PDB file of C-alpha atoms in Angstrom:
ATOM      1  CA  ALA A1478     180.720  97.600  92.439  1.00 40.00           C
ATOM      2  CA  VAL A1479     177.556  97.730  94.525  1.00 43.00           C
ATOM      3  CA  SER A1480     176.315  94.329  93.418  1.00 45.00           C
ATOM      4  CA  ALA A1481     179.773  92.744  93.731  1.00 43.00           C
ATOM      5  CA  SER A1482     180.162  93.759  97.365  1.00 45.00           C
ATOM      6  CA  LEU A1483     176.620  92.745  98.307  1.00 49.00           C
ATOM      7  CA  GLN A1484     176.438  89.361  96.583  1.00 47.00           C
ATOM      8  CA  ALA A1485     178.568  87.558  99.175  1.00 46.00           C
ATOM      9  CA  GLN A1486     176.725  85.147 101.426  1.00 47.00           C
ATOM     10  CA  PRO A1487     178.278  84.796 104.882  1.00 57.00           C
ATOM     11  CA  THR A1488     180.577  81.787 105.017  1.00 77.00           C
ATOM     12  CA  ALA A1489     179.694  80.809 108.584  1.00 89.00           C
ATOM     13  CA  HIS A1490     176.297  80.230 110.142  1.00 93.00           C
ATOM     14  CA  TYR A1491     177.783  80.629 113.620  1.00 94.00           C
ATOM     15  CA  VAL A1492     178.044  84.222 114.879  1.00 91.00           C
ATOM     16  CA  PRO A1493     181.267  84.495 116.930  1.00 91.00           C
ATOM     17  CA  GLY A1494     181.597  86.372 120.190  1.00 89.00           C
ATOM     18  CA  VAL A1495     178.348  85.353 121.901  1.00 89.00           C
ATOM     19  CA  GLU A1496     179.641  82.784 124.419  1.00 92.00           C
ATOM     20  CA  GLY A1497     182.372  84.890 126.034  1.00 88.00           C
ATOM     21  CA  ILE A1498     183.711  84.211 129.533  1.00 92.00           C
ATOM     22  CA  LYS A1499     184.001  80.467 130.265  1.00 94.00           C
ATOM     23  CA  GLY A1500     182.415  79.854 126.871  1.00 94.00           C
ATOM     24  CA  SER A1501     183.513  76.215 126.889  1.00 96.00           C
ATOM     25  CA  SER A1502     181.737  75.405 130.179  1.00 96.00           C
ATOM     26  CA  LEU A1503     178.296  73.839 129.956  1.00 96.00           C
ATOM     27  CA  PRO A1504     176.070  73.913 133.075  1.00 95.00           C
ATOM     28  CA  PRO A1505     175.372  70.924 135.357  1.00 96.00           C
ATOM     29  CA  PRO A1506     172.315  68.686 134.731  1.00 97.00           C
ATOM     30  CA  GLY A1507     169.029  70.577 134.425  1.00 97.00           C
ATOM     31  CA  TRP A1508     166.924  72.727 132.099  1.00 97.00           C
ATOM     32  CA  TYR A1509     168.183  76.158 131.037  1.00 97.00           C
ATOM     33  CA  PHE A1510     166.971  79.026 128.876  1.00 97.00           C
ATOM     34  CA  ARG A1511     169.383  81.548 127.366  1.00 96.00           C
ATOM     35  CA  ASP A1512     168.455  84.615 125.355  1.00 97.00           C
ATOM     36  CA  TYR A1513     171.196  86.156 123.201  1.00 96.00           C
ATOM     37  CA  ASN A1514     170.923  89.699 121.866  1.00 95.00           C
ATOM     38  CA  VAL A1515     173.333  90.722 119.106  1.00 93.00           C
ATOM     39  CA  ALA A1516     173.592  94.167 117.493  1.00 93.00           C
ATOM     40  CA  TYR A1517     176.085  94.713 114.669  1.00 90.00           C
ATOM     41  CA  THR A1518     176.813  97.747 112.538  1.00 91.00           C
ATOM     42  CA  ALA A1519     179.380  98.508 109.824  1.00 88.00           C
ATOM     43  CA  ASP A1520     180.041 101.441 107.513  1.00 89.00           C
ATOM     44  CA  ARG A1521     182.689 100.040 105.153  1.00 84.00           C
ATOM     45  CA  VAL A1522     183.608  96.972 103.100  1.00 80.00           C
ATOM     46  CA  ASN A1523     187.277  95.940 103.035  1.00 78.00           C
ATOM     47  CA  ASP A1524     189.248  94.266 100.275  1.00 75.00           C
ATOM     48  CA  ALA A1525     191.855  91.552 100.855  1.00 72.00           C
ATOM     49  CA  ASN A1526     194.435  94.193 101.905  1.00 78.00           C
ATOM     50  CA  GLY A1527     192.133  95.744 104.510  1.00 77.00           C
ATOM     51  CA  ASP A1528     191.502  98.859 102.415  1.00 83.00           C
ATOM     52  CA  SER A1529     188.046 100.276 101.795  1.00 82.00           C
ATOM     53  CA  ALA A1530     186.476  98.765  98.669  1.00 78.00           C
ATOM     54  CA  GLY A1531     183.358 100.934  98.627  1.00 75.00           C
ATOM     55  CA  PRO A1532     180.522 101.165  97.677  1.00 80.00           C
ATOM     56  CA  PRO A1533     179.510 104.752  98.587  1.00 82.00           C
ATOM     57  CA  ASN A1534     177.101 105.446 101.465  1.00 87.00           C
ATOM     58  CA  PHE A1535     177.598 101.925 102.787  1.00 89.00           C
ATOM     59  CA  ASP A1536     175.702 101.228 106.021  1.00 92.00           C
ATOM     60  CA  VAL A1537     174.765  97.841 107.504  1.00 91.00           C
ATOM     61  CA  PHE A1538     172.788  97.152 110.674  1.00 94.00           C
ATOM     62  CA  THR A1539     171.751  93.783 112.065  1.00 93.00           C
ATOM     63  CA  TYR A1540     169.908  92.989 115.295  1.00 95.00           C
ATOM     64  CA  ALA A1541     169.212  89.418 116.344  1.00 95.00           C
ATOM     65  CA  ASN A1542     167.325  87.985 119.297  1.00 96.00           C
ATOM     66  CA  VAL A1543     168.240  84.328 119.688  1.00 96.00           C
ATOM     67  CA  PRO A1544     166.389  82.178 122.265  1.00 97.00           C
ATOM     68  CA  ARG A1545     168.136  78.906 123.147  1.00 97.00           C
ATOM     69  CA  VAL A1546     166.865  75.977 125.229  1.00 98.00           C
ATOM     70  CA  LEU A1547     169.364  73.566 126.847  1.00 98.00           C
ATOM     71  CA  TRP A1548     168.755  70.259 128.603  1.00 98.00           C
ATOM     72  CA  ILE A1549     171.716  68.634 130.340  1.00 98.00           C
ATOM     73  CA  THR A1550     170.615  65.153 131.372  1.00 98.00           C
ATOM     74  CA  ASP A1551     171.825  62.910 134.223  1.00 97.00           C
ATOM     75  CA  LEU A1552     172.845  60.314 131.627  1.00 98.00           C
ATOM     76  CA  LYS A1553     176.596  59.851 131.266  1.00 97.00           C
ATOM     77  CA  LEU A1554     178.623  58.684 128.258  1.00 97.00           C
ATOM     78  CA  LEU A1555     182.398  58.195 128.634  1.00 96.00           C
ATOM     79  CA  GLY A1556     182.087  59.989 131.965  1.00 96.00           C
ATOM     80  CA  GLY A1557     180.511  63.113 130.474  1.00 97.00           C
ATOM     81  CA  TYR A1558     176.969  64.392 130.833  1.00 98.00           C
ATOM     82  CA  VAL A1559     174.795  64.022 127.722  1.00 98.00           C
ATOM     83  CA  GLY A1560     172.874  67.125 126.696  1.00 98.00           C
ATOM     84  CA  VAL A1561     170.824  68.584 123.857  1.00 98.00           C
ATOM     85  CA  ASP A1562     170.014  72.158 122.897  1.00 98.00           C
ATOM     86  CA  ALA A1563     168.429  74.175 120.114  1.00 98.00           C
ATOM     87  CA  LEU A1564     168.105  77.818 119.073  1.00 97.00           C
ATOM     88  CA  LEU A1565     166.127  79.854 116.535  1.00 97.00           C
ATOM     89  CA  PRO A1566     167.294  83.366 115.533  1.00 95.00           C
ATOM     90  CA  LEU A1567     164.845  86.251 115.042  1.00 96.00           C
ATOM     91  CA  VAL A1568     166.688  88.792 112.902  1.00 95.00           C
ATOM     92  CA  TYR A1569     166.278  92.336 111.559  1.00 96.00           C
ATOM     93  CA  GLN A1570     168.735  93.194 108.781  1.00 93.00           C
ATOM     94  CA  SER A1571     169.235  96.501 106.927  1.00 94.00           C
ATOM     95  CA  VAL A1572     171.696  97.272 104.110  1.00 92.00           C
ATOM     96  CA  LYS A1573     172.292 100.568 102.307  1.00 92.00           C
ATOM     97  CA  ALA A1574     174.929 100.806  99.564  1.00 88.00           C
ATOM     98  CA  GLY A1575     174.803 103.354  96.764  1.00 86.00           C
ATOM     99  CA  PRO A1576     171.342 102.963  95.166  1.00 89.00           C
ATOM    100  CA  TYR A1577     170.644  99.704  97.030  1.00 89.00           C
ATOM    101  CA  ASP A1578     168.439 100.083 100.125  1.00 93.00           C
ATOM    102  CA  SER A1579     166.708  97.083 101.692  1.00 93.00           C
ATOM    103  CA  SER A1580     165.649  95.813 105.113  1.00 94.00           C
ATOM    104  CA  THR A1581     164.059  92.563 106.292  1.00 94.00           C
ATOM    105  CA  PHE A1582     162.822  91.047 109.549  1.00 96.00           C
ATOM    106  CA  GLY A1583     162.451  87.292 109.659  1.00 95.00           C
ATOM    107  CA  VAL A1584     163.063  83.938 111.297  1.00 96.00           C
ATOM    108  CA  GLY A1585     166.574  82.655 110.668  1.00 95.00           C
ATOM    109  CA  ASP A1586     168.012  79.160 110.386  1.00 96.00           C
ATOM    110  CA  LEU A1587     167.257  76.637 113.143  1.00 97.00           C
ATOM    111  CA  PHE A1588     170.190  75.003 114.951  1.00 98.00           C
ATOM    112  CA  ALA A1589     170.120  71.856 117.116  1.00 98.00           C
ATOM    113  CA  GLU A1590     172.930  69.825 118.656  1.00 98.00           C
ATOM    114  CA  SER A1591     173.868  67.117 121.128  1.00 98.00           C
ATOM    115  CA  THR A1592     176.612  67.690 123.721  1.00 98.00           C
ATOM    116  CA  LEU A1593     178.957  65.935 126.120  1.00 98.00           C
ATOM    117  CA  SER A1594     180.373  67.829 129.094  1.00 98.00           C
ATOM    118  CA  TRP A1595     182.831  67.019 131.862  1.00 98.00           C
ATOM    119  CA  HIS A1596     183.505  68.918 135.120  1.00 97.00           C
ATOM    120  CA  LEU A1597     186.938  67.962 136.426  1.00 96.00           C
ATOM    121  CA  LYS A1598     188.922  69.374 139.346  1.00 93.00           C
ATOM    122  CA  GLN A1599     190.574  72.191 137.370  1.00 96.00           C
ATOM    123  CA  PHE A1600     188.912  71.806 133.959  1.00 97.00           C
ATOM    124  CA  ASP A1601     185.542  71.960 132.224  1.00 97.00           C
ATOM    125  CA  ILE A1602     185.501  70.146 128.873  1.00 98.00           C
ATOM    126  CA  SER A1603     182.771  70.119 126.221  1.00 98.00           C
ATOM    127  CA  LEU A1604     182.164  68.389 122.883  1.00 98.00           C
ATOM    128  CA  ALA A1605     179.194  68.874 120.558  1.00 98.00           C
ATOM    129  CA  ALA A1606     177.844  67.915 117.144  1.00 98.00           C
ATOM    130  CA  GLY A1607     174.921  69.690 115.520  1.00 98.00           C
ATOM    131  CA  ALA A1608     173.510  71.170 112.330  1.00 98.00           C
ATOM    132  CA  TRP A1609     172.159  74.479 111.030  1.00 97.00           C
ATOM    133  CA  MET A1610     168.996  73.922 108.973  1.00 97.00           C
ATOM    134  CA  PRO A1611     167.831  76.268 106.167  1.00 96.00           C
ATOM    135  CA  THR A1612     164.492  77.163 107.771  1.00 96.00           C
ATOM    136  CA  GLY A1613     164.850  80.903 107.134  1.00 94.00           C
ATOM    137  CA  ASP A1614     163.803  82.671 103.955  1.00 94.00           C
ATOM    138  CA  SER A1615     166.735  83.173 101.559  1.00 91.00           C
ATOM    139  CA  GLY A1616     167.168  84.741  98.108  1.00 89.00           C
ATOM    140  CA  MET A1617     169.521  85.539  95.259  1.00 88.00           C
ATOM    141  CA  PRO A1618     172.111  88.162  96.254  1.00 84.00           C
ATOM    142  CA  PRO A1619     172.012  90.992  96.919  1.00 84.00           C
ATOM    143  CA  THR A1620     169.453  90.277  99.624  1.00 88.00           C
ATOM    144  CA  THR A1621     168.693  91.108 103.245  1.00 89.00           C
ATOM    145  CA  ARG A1622     166.697  87.916 103.790  1.00 91.00           C
ATOM    146  CA  VAL A1623     167.977  86.372 106.987  1.00 91.00           C
ATOM    147  CA  GLY A1624     168.159  82.691 105.976  1.00 93.00           C
ATOM    148  CA  LEU A1625     171.417  81.494 104.420  1.00 92.00           C
ATOM    149  CA  GLY A1626     169.775  78.785 102.316  1.00 93.00           C
ATOM    150  CA  TYR A1627     172.028  75.809 103.035  1.00 95.00           C
ATOM    151  CA  TRP A1628     172.625  73.064 105.605  1.00 97.00           C
ATOM    152  CA  THR A1629     175.702  73.317 107.827  1.00 97.00           C
ATOM    153  CA  PRO A1630     176.834  70.459 110.097  1.00 98.00           C
ATOM    154  CA  MET A1631     179.010  71.902 112.904  1.00 98.00           C
ATOM    155  CA  LEU A1632     181.461  70.268 115.322  1.00 98.00           C
ATOM    156  CA  THR A1633     182.471  71.918 118.618  1.00 98.00           C
ATOM    157  CA  ALA A1634     185.240  71.259 121.158  1.00 98.00           C
ATOM    158  CA  GLY A1635     186.365  73.400 124.057  1.00 98.00           C
ATOM    159  CA  ALA A1636     187.913  73.569 127.511  1.00 98.00           C
ATOM    160  CA  THR A1637     188.013  75.949 130.453  1.00 98.00           C
ATOM    161  CA  TRP A1638     191.074  75.825 132.742  1.00 98.00           C
ATOM    162  CA  TYR A1639     190.843  77.108 136.314  1.00 97.00           C
ATOM    163  CA  ALA A1640     194.317  78.292 137.306  1.00 96.00           C
ATOM    164  CA  ASP A1641     193.786  78.299 141.093  1.00 95.00           C
ATOM    165  CA  ALA A1642     192.229  75.904 143.604  1.00 93.00           C
ATOM    166  CA  ASP A1643     189.281  78.248 144.299  1.00 93.00           C
ATOM    167  CA  LYS A1644     188.526  78.518 140.553  1.00 94.00           C
ATOM    168  CA  THR A1645     188.561  82.309 140.548  1.00 95.00           C
ATOM    169  CA  TRP A1646     190.918  82.600 137.565  1.00 97.00           C
ATOM    170  CA  ALA A1647     189.759  80.999 134.301  1.00 97.00           C
ATOM    171  CA  LEU A1648     191.059  80.674 130.756  1.00 98.00           C
ATOM    172  CA  SER A1649     188.771  79.207 128.073  1.00 97.00           C
ATOM    173  CA  ALA A1650     189.050  78.287 124.384  1.00 97.00           C
ATOM    174  CA  LEU A1651     186.151  77.097 122.205  1.00 97.00           C
ATOM    175  CA  SER A1652     186.616  75.831 118.629  1.00 97.00           C
ATOM    176  CA  ARG A1653     183.895  75.285 116.026  1.00 97.00           C
ATOM    177  CA  TYR A1654     184.186  73.867 112.500  1.00 97.00           C
ATOM    178  CA  GLU A1655     181.427  74.185 109.901  1.00 97.00           C
ATOM    179  CA  PHE A1656     180.918  72.009 106.819  1.00 97.00           C
ATOM    180  CA  ASN A1657     178.748  73.990 104.396  1.00 95.00           C
ATOM    181  CA  THR A1658     176.545  72.427 101.734  1.00 95.00           C
ATOM    182  CA  GLU A1659     175.152  73.843  98.470  1.00 95.00           C
ATOM    183  CA  GLN A1660     173.252  77.123  98.700  1.00 93.00           C
ATOM    184  CA  ARG A1661     169.783  76.642  97.180  1.00 94.00           C
ATOM    185  CA  ASP A1662     169.565  80.028  95.403  1.00 92.00           C
ATOM    186  CA  THR A1663     173.066  80.386  93.917  1.00 90.00           C
ATOM    187  CA  HIS A1664     174.054  76.677  93.782  1.00 92.00           C
ATOM    188  CA  VAL A1665     177.403  77.662  95.312  1.00 90.00           C
ATOM    189  CA  THR A1666     178.864  75.493  98.080  1.00 93.00           C
ATOM    190  CA  PRO A1667     180.482  77.979 100.496  1.00 91.00           C
ATOM    191  CA  GLY A1668     183.897  77.143 101.912  1.00 92.00           C
ATOM    192  CA  GLN A1669     184.235  75.474 105.293  1.00 95.00           C
ATOM    193  CA  ALA A1670     184.657  77.806 108.273  1.00 94.00           C
ATOM    194  CA  TYR A1671     186.669  77.679 111.514  1.00 96.00           C
ATOM    195  CA  THR A1672     185.882  79.747 114.610  1.00 96.00           C
ATOM    196  CA  LEU A1673     187.922  80.180 117.801  1.00 96.00           C
ATOM    197  CA  GLU A1674     186.443  81.994 120.807  1.00 96.00           C
ATOM    198  CA  TRP A1675     188.529  82.625 123.934  1.00 97.00           C
ATOM    199  CA  GLY A1676     188.215  84.310 127.313  1.00 97.00           C
ATOM    200  CA  ALA A1677     190.323  85.126 130.380  1.00 97.00           C
ATOM    201  CA  SER A1678     188.434  86.031 133.556  1.00 97.00           C
ATOM    202  CA  LYS A1679     188.539  86.645 137.304  1.00 97.00           C
ATOM    203  CA  THR A1680     185.670  85.905 139.701  1.00 96.00           C
ATOM    204  CA  LEU A1681     184.889  88.674 142.207  1.00 94.00           C
ATOM    205  CA  ALA A1682     182.693  88.187 145.286  1.00 87.00           C
ATOM    206  CA  LYS A1683     181.563  84.766 143.923  1.00 88.00           C
ATOM    207  CA  VAL A1684     178.839  86.254 141.699  1.00 93.00           C
ATOM    208  CA  ILE A1685     180.716  88.596 139.354  1.00 96.00           C
ATOM    209  CA  ASP A1686     183.138  87.614 136.592  1.00 96.00           C
ATOM    210  CA  VAL A1687     185.196  90.249 134.773  1.00 97.00           C
ATOM    211  CA  GLY A1688     187.549  89.568 131.909  1.00 97.00           C
ATOM    212  CA  VAL A1689     188.669  89.906 128.328  1.00 98.00           C
ATOM    213  CA  VAL A1690     187.128  87.896 125.474  1.00 97.00           C
ATOM    214  CA  GLY A1691     187.825  87.596 121.784  1.00 97.00           C
ATOM    215  CA  TYR A1692     187.349  85.541 118.647  1.00 96.00           C
ATOM    216  CA  TYR A1693     188.825  84.653 115.277  1.00 95.00           C
ATOM    217  CA  GLN A1694     186.801  83.266 112.366  1.00 94.00           C
ATOM    218  CA  GLN A1695     188.019  82.336 108.886  1.00 93.00           C
ATOM    219  CA  LYS A1696     186.909  80.561 105.737  1.00 92.00           C
ATOM    220  CA  VAL A1697     189.451  77.760 105.381  1.00 93.00           C
ATOM    221  CA  THR A1698     188.468  76.233 102.015  1.00 93.00           C
ATOM    222  CA  GLY A1699     187.310  77.793  98.769  1.00 90.00           C
ATOM    223  CA  ASP A1700     183.799  78.111  97.397  1.00 89.00           C
ATOM    224  CA  SER A1701     182.682  75.901  94.529  1.00 88.00           C
ATOM    225  CA  GLY A1702     179.949  76.533  91.976  1.00 85.00           C
ATOM    226  CA  PRO A1703     178.954  79.269  89.492  1.00 86.00           C
ATOM    227  CA  THR A1704     181.909  81.658  89.295  1.00 79.00           C
ATOM    228  CA  GLN A1705     179.832  84.848  89.493  1.00 71.00           C
ATOM    229  CA  PHE A1706     178.932  83.978  93.094  1.00 76.00           C
ATOM    230  CA  VAL A1707     182.262  82.516  94.266  1.00 77.00           C
ATOM    231  CA  MET A1708     183.848  84.752  96.918  1.00 77.00           C
ATOM    232  CA  PRO A1709     187.435  84.961  98.277  1.00 76.00           C
ATOM    233  CA  HIS A1710     188.438  83.670 101.699  1.00 80.00           C
ATOM    234  CA  ASP A1711     187.223  86.026 104.428  1.00 82.00           C
ATOM    235  CA  ARG A1712     188.271  86.395 108.065  1.00 85.00           C
ATOM    236  CA  VAL A1713     187.358  88.472 111.098  1.00 88.00           C
ATOM    237  CA  ALA A1714     188.853  88.997 114.563  1.00 92.00           C
ATOM    238  CA  ALA A1715     187.777  90.931 117.652  1.00 94.00           C
ATOM    239  CA  VAL A1716     188.647  91.532 121.311  1.00 97.00           C
ATOM    240  CA  GLY A1717     186.791  93.318 124.115  1.00 96.00           C
ATOM    241  CA  PRO A1718     185.743  93.367 127.783  1.00 97.00           C
ATOM    242  CA  GLU A1719     182.969  91.375 129.455  1.00 97.00           C
ATOM    243  CA  VAL A1720     181.178  91.472 132.814  1.00 97.00           C
ATOM    244  CA  ASN A1721     179.054  88.514 133.951  1.00 95.00           C
ATOM    245  CA  VAL A1722     176.754  88.801 136.993  1.00 96.00           C
ATOM    246  CA  VAL A1723     174.892  85.924 138.690  1.00 94.00           C
ATOM    247  CA  PHE A1724     171.695  86.374 140.749  1.00 96.00           C
ATOM    248  CA  PRO A1725     171.443  83.093 142.709  1.00 93.00           C
ATOM    249  CA  LYS A1726     167.994  83.605 144.276  1.00 94.00           C
ATOM    250  CA  GLN A1727     166.448  84.474 140.926  1.00 95.00           C
ATOM    251  CA  MET A1728     168.370  81.613 139.191  1.00 94.00           C
ATOM    252  CA  LEU A1729     169.529  84.177 136.605  1.00 95.00           C
ATOM    253  CA  PHE A1730     172.734  85.375 135.045  1.00 94.00           C
ATOM    254  CA  VAL A1731     173.351  88.400 132.832  1.00 96.00           C
ATOM    255  CA  SER A1732     176.465  89.119 130.792  1.00 95.00           C
TER     256      SER A1732
END
């Protein structure tokens, strides 16, 4: 039971929930640096019915620091600004389950993409195409190594709608679709994954956004490869609050 619940590789490279309020809006032309910090903990594994599937003493903790560099150019294509960006996760991962106890810190899988973004009167629109590259160290499951061990091309499309003329009310939706390739350690090709992130927000005093954000992510096709590593379709959903504060003089925002 321990090995069965730990052998699953995550279906999706993309970690949902990090873009949040106005997640579909890319900035105007210029250079930008973003630093994401993600902490995740869980103390149970669920089966397909949502019931606990064990194993005993299950405890998972992951912390990731993810620096991302963006360059939105002045060049336009089909009326949208052309941009490029890249990120590289730095991840600590710990798993305890029955007799299994392992932790690893390492460099994860590199991601790079090209983007197109439009800023219309009441809408921001974005499109992107990129790929996750298996630069991180991976291994046969069960493992806490932070690389997933396969290439993943990813397509992105999203829009933010401003409901009023002053653009103080915003509703955003951001979709991502991942095409996974064969995993180098297990020779399984994980199923394709779909992610939807959304947010509804209100701007206060021009520099503060408050709102509700959420996401839904699901494996939409089956795995293929050696049957001992093939996993069922998985899905996850979440909702929560967000506060976003801008410091204009320091050219900084914190969410």
